[in-house]
């Protein structure tokens, strides 16, 4: 039996866990339905629903893990996990407020991006704190890092060094590091958590490129649903480990 990042000993409130899991399953379902409706809803309506869903899921996840942190001996893993969700949620609230105020051109690059990038690194720290290390072939990890940097380096070469291109590089480096950390810390044994991490990383591989080159593309706002779905899967996966579902 692999040690789960959430200890089953302190989580005996079955109905409470079931309700929490049900909330995030609903969030996952809502994200899937919303993604399928991207071409059916007006742009502003889709953006509003997408952002409300992302913020709701992120802040709810932060509160859930703060609760677990308080109940479970205040372990670092739970605090870092809550911090990653909370920091991302606050950053996205700031992003959407800027949109509502008509400052679309000022959201990238900005301090908001620093908050989002920081949340990715905090999520990596949470994985390191909560999951056992599992040695992966170094050439695989190096390959992932190289692949994650090819596009932003190409952007730097073709477009030139600027704040937007440097922030793009930071996003890709942070996301590549997150994927590497996940693979190097046993997340293949936690498929829901890994799927959520990959969706989160995929979002922010795409996001800076959208802001640089495809800001008017009608389909790319779908990445917002990736965040809501990814966060929901992470929480669902971690709750399932708390009941002893993960083994190795």
CSV table of N, CA, C and O in Angstrom, one decimal, residues 94-220:
chain,number,residue,atom,x,y,z
A,94,UNK,N,-8.6,38.7,-10.3
A,94,UNK,CA,-8.0,39.9,-10.8
A,94,UNK,C,-8.0,40.0,-12.3
A,94,UNK,O,-8.3,41.1,-12.9
A,95,UNK,N,-7.7,38.9,-13.0
A,95,UNK,CA,-7.8,38.8,-14.5
A,95,UNK,C,-9.2,39.2,-14.9
A,95,UNK,O,-9.3,40.0,-15.8
A,96,UNK,N,-10.2,38.6,-14.4
A,96,UNK,CA,-11.5,38.8,-14.8
A,96,UNK,C,-12.0,40.2,-14.5
A,96,UNK,O,-12.8,40.8,-15.3
A,97,UNK,N,-11.6,40.8,-13.4
A,97,UNK,CA,-12.0,42.1,-13.0
A,97,UNK,C,-11.5,43.1,-14.1
A,97,UNK,O,-12.1,44.0,-14.5
A,98,UNK,N,-10.2,42.9,-14.5
A,98,UNK,CA,-9.7,43.7,-15.6
A,98,UNK,C,-10.5,43.6,-16.8
A,98,UNK,O,-10.7,44.6,-17.5
A,99,UNK,N,-10.9,42.4,-17.2
A,99,UNK,CA,-11.8,42.2,-18.4
A,99,UNK,C,-13.1,43.0,-18.2
A,99,UNK,O,-13.5,43.7,-19.1
A,100,UNK,N,-13.7,42.9,-17.1
A,100,UNK,CA,-15.0,43.6,-16.8
A,100,UNK,C,-14.8,45.1,-16.9
A,100,UNK,O,-15.8,45.8,-17.3
A,101,UNK,N,-13.6,45.6,-16.5
A,101,UNK,CA,-13.4,47.0,-16.5
A,101,UNK,C,-12.9,47.5,-17.9
A,101,UNK,O,-12.5,48.7,-18.1
A,102,UNK,N,-12.9,46.6,-18.9
A,102,UNK,CA,-12.5,47.0,-20.2
A,102,UNK,C,-11.1,47.1,-20.5
A,102,UNK,O,-10.6,47.8,-21.4
A,103,UNK,N,-10.2,46.5,-19.6
A,103,UNK,CA,-8.8,46.6,-19.7
A,103,UNK,C,-8.2,45.3,-20.3
A,103,UNK,O,-7.2,44.8,-19.7
A,104,UNK,N,-8.8,44.8,-21.3
A,104,UNK,CA,-8.4,43.5,-21.9
A,104,UNK,C,-6.9,43.5,-22.3
A,104,UNK,O,-6.2,42.5,-22.2
A,105,UNK,N,-6.5,44.7,-22.8
A,105,UNK,CA,-5.1,44.8,-23.3
A,105,UNK,C,-4.1,44.8,-22.2
A,105,UNK,O,-2.8,44.8,-22.5
A,106,UNK,N,-4.5,44.9,-20.9
A,106,UNK,CA,-3.6,45.1,-19.8
A,106,UNK,C,-3.4,43.8,-19.0
A,106,UNK,O,-2.7,43.8,-18.0
A,107,UNK,N,-4.1,42.7,-19.4
A,107,UNK,CA,-4.0,41.5,-18.6
A,107,UNK,C,-2.8,40.7,-18.9
A,107,UNK,O,-2.4,39.7,-18.1
A,108,UNK,N,-2.1,40.9,-20.0
A,108,UNK,CA,-0.9,40.1,-20.4
A,108,UNK,C,0.1,41.0,-21.1
A,108,UNK,O,-0.3,41.6,-22.1
A,109,UNK,N,1.3,41.0,-20.6
A,109,UNK,CA,1.8,40.5,-19.3
A,109,UNK,C,1.5,41.5,-18.2
A,109,UNK,O,1.4,42.7,-18.5
A,110,UNK,N,1.3,41.0,-17.0
A,110,UNK,CA,1.1,41.9,-15.9
A,110,UNK,C,1.4,41.1,-14.6
A,110,UNK,O,1.8,39.9,-14.7
A,111,UNK,N,1.2,41.8,-13.5
A,111,UNK,CA,1.5,41.1,-12.2
A,111,UNK,C,0.5,39.9,-12.0
A,111,UNK,O,0.8,39.0,-11.3
A,112,UNK,N,-0.6,39.9,-12.7
A,112,UNK,CA,-1.5,38.8,-12.6
A,112,UNK,C,-0.8,37.5,-13.1
A,112,UNK,O,-1.0,36.4,-12.5
A,113,UNK,N,0.0,37.6,-14.2
A,113,UNK,CA,0.7,36.5,-14.7
A,113,UNK,C,1.7,36.0,-13.6
A,113,UNK,O,1.9,34.7,-13.5
A,114,UNK,N,2.3,36.9,-12.9
A,114,UNK,CA,3.2,36.4,-11.8
A,114,UNK,C,2.5,35.6,-10.8
A,114,UNK,O,3.1,34.6,-10.3
A,115,UNK,N,1.3,36.0,-10.5
A,115,UNK,CA,0.5,35.2,-9.5
A,115,UNK,C,0.2,33.8,-10.1
A,115,UNK,O,0.3,32.8,-9.3
A,116,UNK,N,-0.2,33.7,-11.3
A,116,UNK,CA,-0.6,32.5,-11.9
A,116,UNK,C,0.7,31.6,-12.1
A,116,UNK,O,0.6,30.4,-11.8
A,117,UNK,N,1.8,32.1,-12.5
A,117,UNK,CA,3.0,31.4,-12.6
A,117,UNK,C,3.5,30.9,-11.2
A,117,UNK,O,3.9,29.7,-11.0
A,118,UNK,N,3.3,31.7,-10.2
A,118,UNK,CA,3.7,31.3,-8.9
A,118,UNK,C,2.8,30.2,-8.4
A,118,UNK,O,3.3,29.2,-7.7
A,119,UNK,N,1.5,30.2,-8.8
A,119,UNK,CA,0.6,29.1,-8.3
A,119,UNK,C,1.1,27.8,-9.0
A,119,UNK,O,0.9,26.7,-8.3
A,120,UNK,N,1.6,27.8,-10.2
A,120,UNK,CA,2.1,26.6,-10.8
A,120,UNK,C,3.3,26.0,-10.0
A,120,UNK,O,3.4,24.8,-9.8
A,121,UNK,N,4.2,26.9,-9.6
A,121,UNK,CA,5.4,26.5,-8.9
A,121,UNK,C,5.0,26.0,-7.5
A,121,UNK,O,5.5,25.0,-7.0
A,122,UNK,N,4.0,26.6,-6.9
A,122,UNK,CA,3.5,26.2,-5.6
A,122,UNK,C,2.8,24.8,-5.7
A,122,UNK,O,3.0,23.9,-4.8
A,123,UNK,N,2.1,24.5,-6.8
A,123,UNK,CA,1.5,23.2,-7.0
A,123,UNK,C,2.7,22.2,-7.1
A,123,UNK,O,2.5,21.0,-6.6
A,124,UNK,N,3.8,22.5,-7.8
A,124,UNK,CA,4.9,21.6,-7.9
A,124,UNK,C,5.4,21.3,-6.5
A,124,UNK,O,5.8,20.1,-6.2
A,125,UNK,N,5.6,22.3,-5.6
A,125,UNK,CA,6.0,22.1,-4.3
A,125,UNK,C,5.1,21.2,-3.5
A,125,UNK,O,5.5,20.3,-2.7
A,126,UNK,N,3.8,21.4,-3.7
A,126,UNK,CA,2.8,20.5,-3.0
A,126,UNK,C,3.0,19.1,-3.4
A,126,UNK,O,3.0,18.2,-2.5
A,127,UNK,N,3.2,18.8,-4.7
A,127,UNK,CA,3.4,17.4,-5.2
A,127,UNK,C,4.7,16.9,-4.5
A,127,UNK,O,4.7,15.7,-4.0
A,128,UNK,N,5.8,17.6,-4.4
A,128,UNK,CA,7.0,17.2,-3.8
A,128,UNK,C,6.8,16.8,-2.3
A,128,UNK,O,7.3,15.9,-1.8
A,129,UNK,N,5.9,17.6,-1.7
A,129,UNK,CA,5.7,17.4,-0.2
A,129,UNK,C,4.8,16.2,0.0
A,129,UNK,O,4.9,15.6,1.1
A,130,UNK,N,3.8,16.0,-0.9
A,130,UNK,CA,2.8,15.0,-0.6
A,130,UNK,C,2.9,13.6,-1.2
A,130,UNK,O,2.3,12.7,-0.8
A,131,UNK,N,3.8,13.5,-2.3
A,131,UNK,CA,3.9,12.2,-3.0
A,131,UNK,C,5.3,11.7,-2.9
A,131,UNK,O,6.3,12.4,-3.0
A,132,UNK,N,5.4,10.3,-2.8
A,132,UNK,CA,6.8,9.7,-2.7
A,132,UNK,C,7.5,9.9,-4.0
A,132,UNK,O,6.9,9.8,-5.1
A,133,UNK,N,8.8,10.1,-4.0
A,133,UNK,CA,9.6,10.2,-5.2
A,133,UNK,C,9.7,8.8,-5.9
A,133,UNK,O,9.9,7.8,-5.2
A,134,UNK,N,9.6,8.9,-7.2
A,134,UNK,CA,9.7,7.6,-8.0
A,134,UNK,C,10.7,7.9,-9.1
A,134,UNK,O,10.4,8.8,-9.9
A,135,UNK,N,11.8,7.2,-9.2
A,135,UNK,CA,12.8,7.5,-10.2
A,135,UNK,C,12.3,7.2,-11.6
A,135,UNK,O,11.8,6.1,-11.9
A,136,UNK,N,12.3,8.2,-12.4
A,136,UNK,CA,12.0,8.1,-13.8
A,136,UNK,C,13.2,8.3,-14.6
A,136,UNK,O,14.1,9.0,-14.2
A,137,UNK,N,13.3,7.6,-15.8
A,137,UNK,CA,14.5,7.7,-16.6
A,137,UNK,C,14.9,9.1,-16.9
A,137,UNK,O,14.0,9.9,-17.4
A,138,UNK,N,16.1,9.5,-16.6
A,138,UNK,CA,16.5,11.0,-16.7
A,138,UNK,C,16.2,11.5,-18.2
A,138,UNK,O,15.9,12.6,-18.3
A,139,UNK,N,16.4,10.6,-19.2
A,139,UNK,CA,16.3,11.1,-20.5
A,139,UNK,C,14.8,11.4,-20.9
A,139,UNK,O,14.6,12.3,-21.7
A,140,UNK,N,13.9,10.8,-20.2
A,140,UNK,CA,12.5,11.1,-20.4
A,140,UNK,C,12.2,12.5,-19.8
A,140,UNK,O,11.5,13.3,-20.4
A,141,UNK,N,12.7,12.7,-18.6
A,141,UNK,CA,12.4,14.0,-17.9
A,141,UNK,C,13.1,15.1,-18.7
A,141,UNK,O,12.6,16.2,-18.9
A,142,UNK,N,14.4,14.9,-19.2
A,142,UNK,CA,15.1,15.9,-20.0
A,142,UNK,C,14.3,16.2,-21.3
A,142,UNK,O,14.2,17.3,-21.7
A,143,UNK,N,13.8,15.1,-21.9
A,143,UNK,CA,13.0,15.3,-23.1
A,143,UNK,C,11.8,16.1,-22.9
A,143,UNK,O,11.5,17.0,-23.8
A,144,UNK,N,11.1,15.9,-21.8
A,144,UNK,CA,9.9,16.8,-21.5
A,144,UNK,C,10.3,18.2,-21.3
A,144,UNK,O,9.6,19.1,-21.8
A,145,UNK,N,11.4,18.4,-20.6
A,145,UNK,CA,11.9,19.8,-20.4
A,145,UNK,C,12.2,20.5,-21.7
A,145,UNK,O,11.8,21.6,-22.0
A,146,UNK,N,13.0,19.8,-22.6
A,146,UNK,CA,13.4,20.3,-23.9
A,146,UNK,C,12.1,20.6,-24.7
A,146,UNK,O,12.0,21.7,-25.3
A,147,UNK,N,11.2,19.7,-24.8
A,147,UNK,CA,10.0,19.9,-25.6
A,147,UNK,C,9.2,21.1,-25.0
A,147,UNK,O,8.6,21.9,-25.8
A,148,UNK,N,9.2,21.3,-23.7
A,148,UNK,CA,8.4,22.4,-23.1
A,148,UNK,C,9.0,23.7,-23.4
A,148,UNK,O,8.4,24.8,-23.3
A,149,UNK,N,10.3,23.7,-23.8
A,149,UNK,CA,11.0,25.0,-24.0
A,149,UNK,C,11.2,25.3,-25.5
A,149,UNK,O,11.6,26.5,-25.8
A,150,UNK,N,11.0,24.4,-26.4
A,150,UNK,CA,11.2,24.6,-27.8
A,150,UNK,C,10.3,25.8,-28.3
A,150,UNK,O,10.8,26.7,-29.0
A,151,UNK,N,9.0,25.7,-28.0
A,151,UNK,CA,8.1,26.8,-28.5
A,151,UNK,C,8.5,28.2,-28.0
A,151,UNK,O,8.6,29.1,-28.8
A,152,UNK,N,8.6,28.3,-26.7
A,152,UNK,CA,8.9,29.7,-26.2
A,152,UNK,C,10.3,30.2,-26.7
A,152,UNK,O,10.4,31.4,-26.9
A,153,UNK,N,11.3,29.3,-26.8
A,153,UNK,CA,12.6,29.8,-27.4
A,153,UNK,C,12.4,30.2,-28.8
A,153,UNK,O,13.0,31.2,-29.2
A,154,UNK,N,11.6,29.5,-29.6
A,154,UNK,CA,11.3,29.9,-31.0
A,154,UNK,C,10.6,31.2,-31.0
A,154,UNK,O,10.9,32.1,-31.9
A,155,UNK,N,9.7,31.4,-30.1
A,155,UNK,CA,9.0,32.7,-30.0
A,155,UNK,C,10.0,33.8,-29.7
A,155,UNK,O,10.0,34.9,-30.3
A,156,UNK,N,10.9,33.6,-28.8
A,156,UNK,CA,11.9,34.6,-28.4
A,156,UNK,C,12.8,34.9,-29.6
A,156,UNK,O,13.1,36.1,-29.9
A,157,UNK,N,13.2,33.9,-30.4
A,157,UNK,CA,14.0,34.1,-31.6
A,157,UNK,C,13.3,34.9,-32.7
A,157,UNK,O,13.9,35.8,-33.3
A,158,UNK,N,12.1,34.5,-32.9
A,158,UNK,CA,11.3,35.1,-34.0
A,158,UNK,C,10.7,36.4,-33.7
A,158,UNK,O,10.7,37.3,-34.6
A,159,UNK,N,10.2,36.6,-32.5
A,159,UNK,CA,9.5,37.8,-32.1
A,159,UNK,C,10.5,38.8,-31.4
A,159,UNK,O,10.3,40.0,-31.5
A,160,UNK,N,11.5,38.3,-30.7
A,160,UNK,CA,12.4,39.1,-30.0
A,160,UNK,C,12.2,39.1,-28.5
A,160,UNK,O,11.1,38.7,-28.1
A,161,UNK,N,13.1,39.6,-27.8
A,161,UNK,CA,13.0,39.6,-26.3
A,161,UNK,C,12.2,40.8,-25.9
A,161,UNK,O,12.5,41.9,-26.3
A,162,UNK,N,11.1,40.5,-25.1
A,162,UNK,CA,10.2,41.5,-24.6
A,162,UNK,C,9.5,40.9,-23.4
A,162,UNK,O,9.7,39.7,-23.1
A,163,UNK,N,8.8,41.8,-22.7
A,163,UNK,CA,8.1,41.3,-21.5
A,163,UNK,C,7.1,40.2,-21.9
A,163,UNK,O,7.1,39.1,-21.2
A,164,UNK,N,6.3,40.3,-23.0
A,164,UNK,CA,5.4,39.2,-23.3
A,164,UNK,C,6.1,37.9,-23.6
A,164,UNK,O,5.7,36.8,-23.2
A,165,UNK,N,7.2,37.9,-24.4
A,165,UNK,CA,7.9,36.7,-24.7
A,165,UNK,C,8.6,36.1,-23.5
A,165,UNK,O,8.7,34.8,-23.4
A,166,UNK,N,9.1,36.9,-22.6
A,166,UNK,CA,9.8,36.4,-21.4
A,166,UNK,C,8.8,35.7,-20.5
A,166,UNK,O,9.0,34.7,-19.9
A,167,UNK,N,7.6,36.3,-20.4
A,167,UNK,CA,6.5,35.8,-19.6
A,167,UNK,C,6.1,34.4,-20.2
A,167,UNK,O,5.8,33.5,-19.4
A,168,UNK,N,6.0,34.4,-21.5
A,168,UNK,CA,5.7,33.1,-22.2
A,168,UNK,C,6.7,32.0,-21.8
A,168,UNK,O,6.3,30.9,-21.5
A,169,UNK,N,8.0,32.4,-21.8
A,169,UNK,CA,9.0,31.4,-21.4
A,169,UNK,C,8.8,31.0,-20.0
A,169,UNK,O,8.9,29.8,-19.7
A,170,UNK,N,8.5,31.9,-19.1
A,170,UNK,CA,8.2,31.5,-17.7
A,170,UNK,C,7.1,30.5,-17.6
A,170,UNK,O,7.1,29.6,-16.8
A,171,UNK,N,6.0,30.8,-18.3
A,171,UNK,CA,4.8,29.9,-18.3
A,171,UNK,C,5.2,28.5,-18.7
A,171,UNK,O,4.9,27.5,-18.1
A,172,UNK,N,5.9,28.4,-19.8
A,172,UNK,CA,6.3,27.1,-20.3
A,172,UNK,C,7.3,26.4,-19.4
A,172,UNK,O,7.1,25.2,-19.2
A,173,UNK,N,8.2,27.1,-18.8
A,173,UNK,CA,9.1,26.5,-17.9
A,173,UNK,C,8.4,26.0,-16.7
A,173,UNK,O,8.7,24.9,-16.2
A,174,UNK,N,7.5,26.8,-16.1
A,174,UNK,CA,6.7,26.4,-15.0
A,174,UNK,C,5.9,25.2,-15.2
A,174,UNK,O,5.9,24.2,-14.4
A,175,UNK,N,5.2,25.1,-16.4
A,175,UNK,CA,4.4,24.0,-16.7
A,175,UNK,C,5.2,22.7,-17.0
A,175,UNK,O,4.8,21.6,-16.6
A,176,UNK,N,6.3,22.9,-17.7
A,176,UNK,CA,7.2,21.8,-17.9
A,176,UNK,C,7.7,21.2,-16.6
A,176,UNK,O,7.8,20.0,-16.4
A,177,UNK,N,8.1,22.1,-15.7
A,177,UNK,CA,8.6,21.7,-14.3
A,177,UNK,C,7.5,20.9,-13.6
A,177,UNK,O,7.7,20.0,-12.9
A,178,UNK,N,6.2,21.4,-13.7
A,178,UNK,CA,5.1,20.8,-13.0
A,178,UNK,C,4.9,19.4,-13.5
A,178,UNK,O,4.7,18.4,-12.7
A,179,UNK,N,4.9,19.2,-14.8
A,179,UNK,CA,4.7,17.8,-15.4
A,179,UNK,C,5.9,16.9,-14.9
A,179,UNK,O,5.6,15.8,-14.5
A,180,UNK,N,7.1,17.4,-15.0
A,180,UNK,CA,8.3,16.6,-14.6
A,180,UNK,C,8.1,16.2,-13.1
A,180,UNK,O,8.4,15.1,-12.8
A,181,UNK,N,7.8,17.2,-12.3
A,181,UNK,CA,7.6,16.9,-10.9
A,181,UNK,C,6.6,15.8,-10.6
A,181,UNK,O,6.8,14.9,-9.8
A,182,UNK,N,5.5,16.0,-11.3
A,182,UNK,CA,4.4,15.0,-11.2
A,182,UNK,C,4.8,13.6,-11.6
A,182,UNK,O,4.6,12.6,-10.8
A,183,UNK,N,5.5,13.4,-12.7
A,183,UNK,CA,6.0,12.1,-13.1
A,183,UNK,C,7.0,11.6,-12.2
A,183,UNK,O,7.2,10.4,-12.0
A,184,UNK,N,7.8,12.5,-11.6
A,184,UNK,CA,8.9,12.1,-10.8
A,184,UNK,C,8.5,11.8,-9.3
A,184,UNK,O,9.3,11.5,-8.5
A,185,UNK,N,7.2,12.0,-9.1
A,185,UNK,CA,6.7,11.8,-7.7
A,185,UNK,C,5.4,11.0,-7.7
A,185,UNK,O,4.4,11.3,-7.1
A,186,UNK,N,5.5,9.9,-8.5
A,186,UNK,CA,4.5,8.8,-8.4
A,186,UNK,C,3.1,9.2,-8.9
A,186,UNK,O,2.1,8.4,-8.7
A,187,UNK,N,2.9,10.3,-9.6
A,187,UNK,CA,1.5,10.6,-10.0
A,187,UNK,C,0.9,9.6,-11.0
A,187,UNK,O,-0.3,9.6,-11.2
A,188,UNK,N,1.8,8.8,-11.7
A,188,UNK,CA,1.2,7.8,-12.6
A,188,UNK,C,0.4,6.8,-11.8
A,188,UNK,O,-0.4,6.1,-12.4
A,189,UNK,N,0.6,6.7,-10.5
A,189,UNK,CA,-0.2,5.8,-9.6
A,189,UNK,C,-1.5,6.5,-9.2
A,189,UNK,O,-2.3,5.8,-8.5
A,190,UNK,N,-1.6,7.7,-9.5
A,190,UNK,CA,-2.8,8.5,-9.1
A,190,UNK,C,-3.4,9.1,-10.4
A,190,UNK,O,-3.2,10.3,-10.6
A,191,UNK,N,-4.1,8.3,-11.2
A,191,UNK,CA,-4.4,8.8,-12.6
A,191,UNK,C,-5.3,10.0,-12.6
A,191,UNK,O,-5.1,10.9,-13.5
A,192,UNK,N,-6.2,10.2,-11.7
A,192,UNK,CA,-7.1,11.4,-11.7
A,192,UNK,C,-6.3,12.6,-11.4
A,192,UNK,O,-6.4,13.7,-12.0
A,193,UNK,N,-5.4,12.5,-10.4
A,193,UNK,CA,-4.5,13.7,-10.0
A,193,UNK,C,-3.6,14.0,-11.2
A,193,UNK,O,-3.5,15.2,-11.6
A,194,UNK,N,-3.0,13.0,-11.8
A,194,UNK,CA,-2.1,13.2,-13.0
A,194,UNK,C,-2.9,13.9,-14.1
A,194,UNK,O,-2.4,14.8,-14.8
A,195,UNK,N,-4.1,13.4,-14.4
A,195,UNK,CA,-4.9,14.0,-15.5
A,195,UNK,C,-5.2,15.4,-15.2
A,195,UNK,O,-5.2,16.3,-16.1
A,196,UNK,N,-5.5,15.7,-13.9
A,196,UNK,CA,-5.8,17.1,-13.6
A,196,UNK,C,-4.6,18.0,-13.7
A,196,UNK,O,-4.7,19.1,-14.2
A,197,UNK,N,-3.4,17.5,-13.3
A,197,UNK,CA,-2.2,18.3,-13.5
A,197,UNK,C,-1.9,18.5,-14.9
A,197,UNK,O,-1.5,19.6,-15.3
A,198,UNK,N,-2.1,17.5,-15.8
A,198,UNK,CA,-1.8,17.7,-17.2
A,198,UNK,C,-2.8,18.7,-17.9
A,198,UNK,O,-2.3,19.5,-18.7
A,199,UNK,N,-4.0,18.7,-17.5
A,199,UNK,CA,-5.0,19.7,-18.0
A,199,UNK,C,-4.6,21.1,-17.6
A,199,UNK,O,-4.6,22.0,-18.4
A,200,UNK,N,-4.2,21.2,-16.3
A,200,UNK,CA,-3.8,22.5,-15.8
A,200,UNK,C,-2.5,23.0,-16.6
A,200,UNK,O,-2.5,24.2,-17.0
A,201,UNK,N,-1.5,22.1,-16.7
A,201,UNK,CA,-0.3,22.5,-17.5
A,201,UNK,C,-0.7,22.8,-18.9
A,201,UNK,O,-0.1,23.8,-19.5
A,202,UNK,N,-1.5,22.0,-19.6
A,202,UNK,CA,-1.9,22.3,-21.0
A,202,UNK,C,-2.5,23.6,-21.1
A,202,UNK,O,-2.2,24.4,-22.1
A,203,UNK,N,-3.3,24.0,-20.2
A,203,UNK,CA,-3.9,25.3,-20.2
A,203,UNK,C,-2.9,26.4,-20.4
A,203,UNK,O,-3.0,27.4,-21.2
A,204,UNK,N,-1.8,26.3,-19.5
A,204,UNK,CA,-0.9,27.4,-19.5
A,204,UNK,C,0.3,27.2,-20.5
A,204,UNK,O,1.2,28.0,-20.5
A,205,UNK,N,0.3,26.1,-21.2
A,205,UNK,CA,1.1,26.0,-22.4
A,205,UNK,C,0.4,26.8,-23.5
A,205,UNK,O,1.1,27.5,-24.4
A,206,UNK,N,-0.9,26.8,-23.5
A,206,UNK,CA,-1.7,27.5,-24.6
A,206,UNK,C,-1.9,28.9,-24.3
A,206,UNK,O,-1.8,29.8,-25.2
A,207,UNK,N,-2.2,29.3,-23.0
A,207,UNK,CA,-2.6,30.6,-22.7
A,207,UNK,C,-1.7,31.7,-23.2
A,207,UNK,O,-2.2,32.7,-23.8
A,208,UNK,N,-0.4,31.7,-22.9
A,208,UNK,CA,0.4,32.8,-23.3
A,208,UNK,C,0.5,32.9,-24.8
A,208,UNK,O,0.6,34.1,-25.4
A,209,UNK,N,0.4,31.8,-25.6
A,209,UNK,CA,0.4,31.9,-27.0
A,209,UNK,C,-0.9,32.5,-27.5
A,209,UNK,O,-0.9,33.3,-28.5
A,210,UNK,N,-2.0,32.2,-26.8
A,210,UNK,CA,-3.2,32.9,-27.2
A,210,UNK,C,-3.1,34.4,-27.0
A,210,UNK,O,-3.5,35.2,-27.9
A,211,UNK,N,-2.6,34.8,-25.9
A,211,UNK,CA,-2.5,36.2,-25.6
A,211,UNK,C,-1.5,36.9,-26.5
A,211,UNK,O,-1.7,38.1,-26.9
A,212,UNK,N,-0.5,36.2,-27.0
A,212,UNK,CA,0.5,36.8,-27.9
A,212,UNK,C,-0.1,36.9,-29.4
A,212,UNK,O,0.1,37.9,-30.0
A,213,UNK,N,-0.7,35.8,-29.8
A,213,UNK,CA,-0.9,35.7,-31.3
A,213,UNK,C,-2.4,35.5,-31.6
A,213,UNK,O,-2.8,35.8,-32.8
A,214,UNK,N,-3.2,34.9,-30.7
A,214,UNK,CA,-4.6,34.5,-31.1
A,214,UNK,C,-5.6,35.0,-30.2
A,214,UNK,O,-6.6,34.3,-29.9
A,215,UNK,N,-5.5,36.2,-29.7
A,215,UNK,CA,-6.4,36.7,-28.7
A,215,UNK,C,-7.8,36.8,-29.2
A,215,UNK,O,-8.8,36.7,-28.4
A,216,UNK,N,-8.1,36.9,-30.5
A,216,UNK,CA,-9.4,37.0,-31.0
A,216,UNK,C,-10.0,35.6,-31.5
A,216,UNK,O,-11.1,35.5,-32.0
A,217,UNK,N,-9.2,34.6,-31.4
A,217,UNK,CA,-9.6,33.2,-31.8
A,217,UNK,C,-10.9,32.8,-31.0
A,217,UNK,O,-10.9,32.9,-29.8
A,218,UNK,N,-11.9,32.4,-31.7
A,218,UNK,CA,-13.2,32.1,-31.0
A,218,UNK,C,-13.2,30.8,-30.2
A,218,UNK,O,-14.1,30.6,-29.4
A,219,UNK,N,-12.3,29.9,-30.5
A,219,UNK,CA,-12.3,28.6,-29.9
A,219,UNK,C,-11.3,28.5,-28.7
A,219,UNK,O,-11.6,27.8,-27.7
A,220,UNK,N,-10.2,29.2,-28.7
A,220,UNK,CA,-9.2,29.1,-27.6
A,220,UNK,C,-9.7,29.5,-26.2
A,220,UNK,O,-9.1,29.0,-25.2
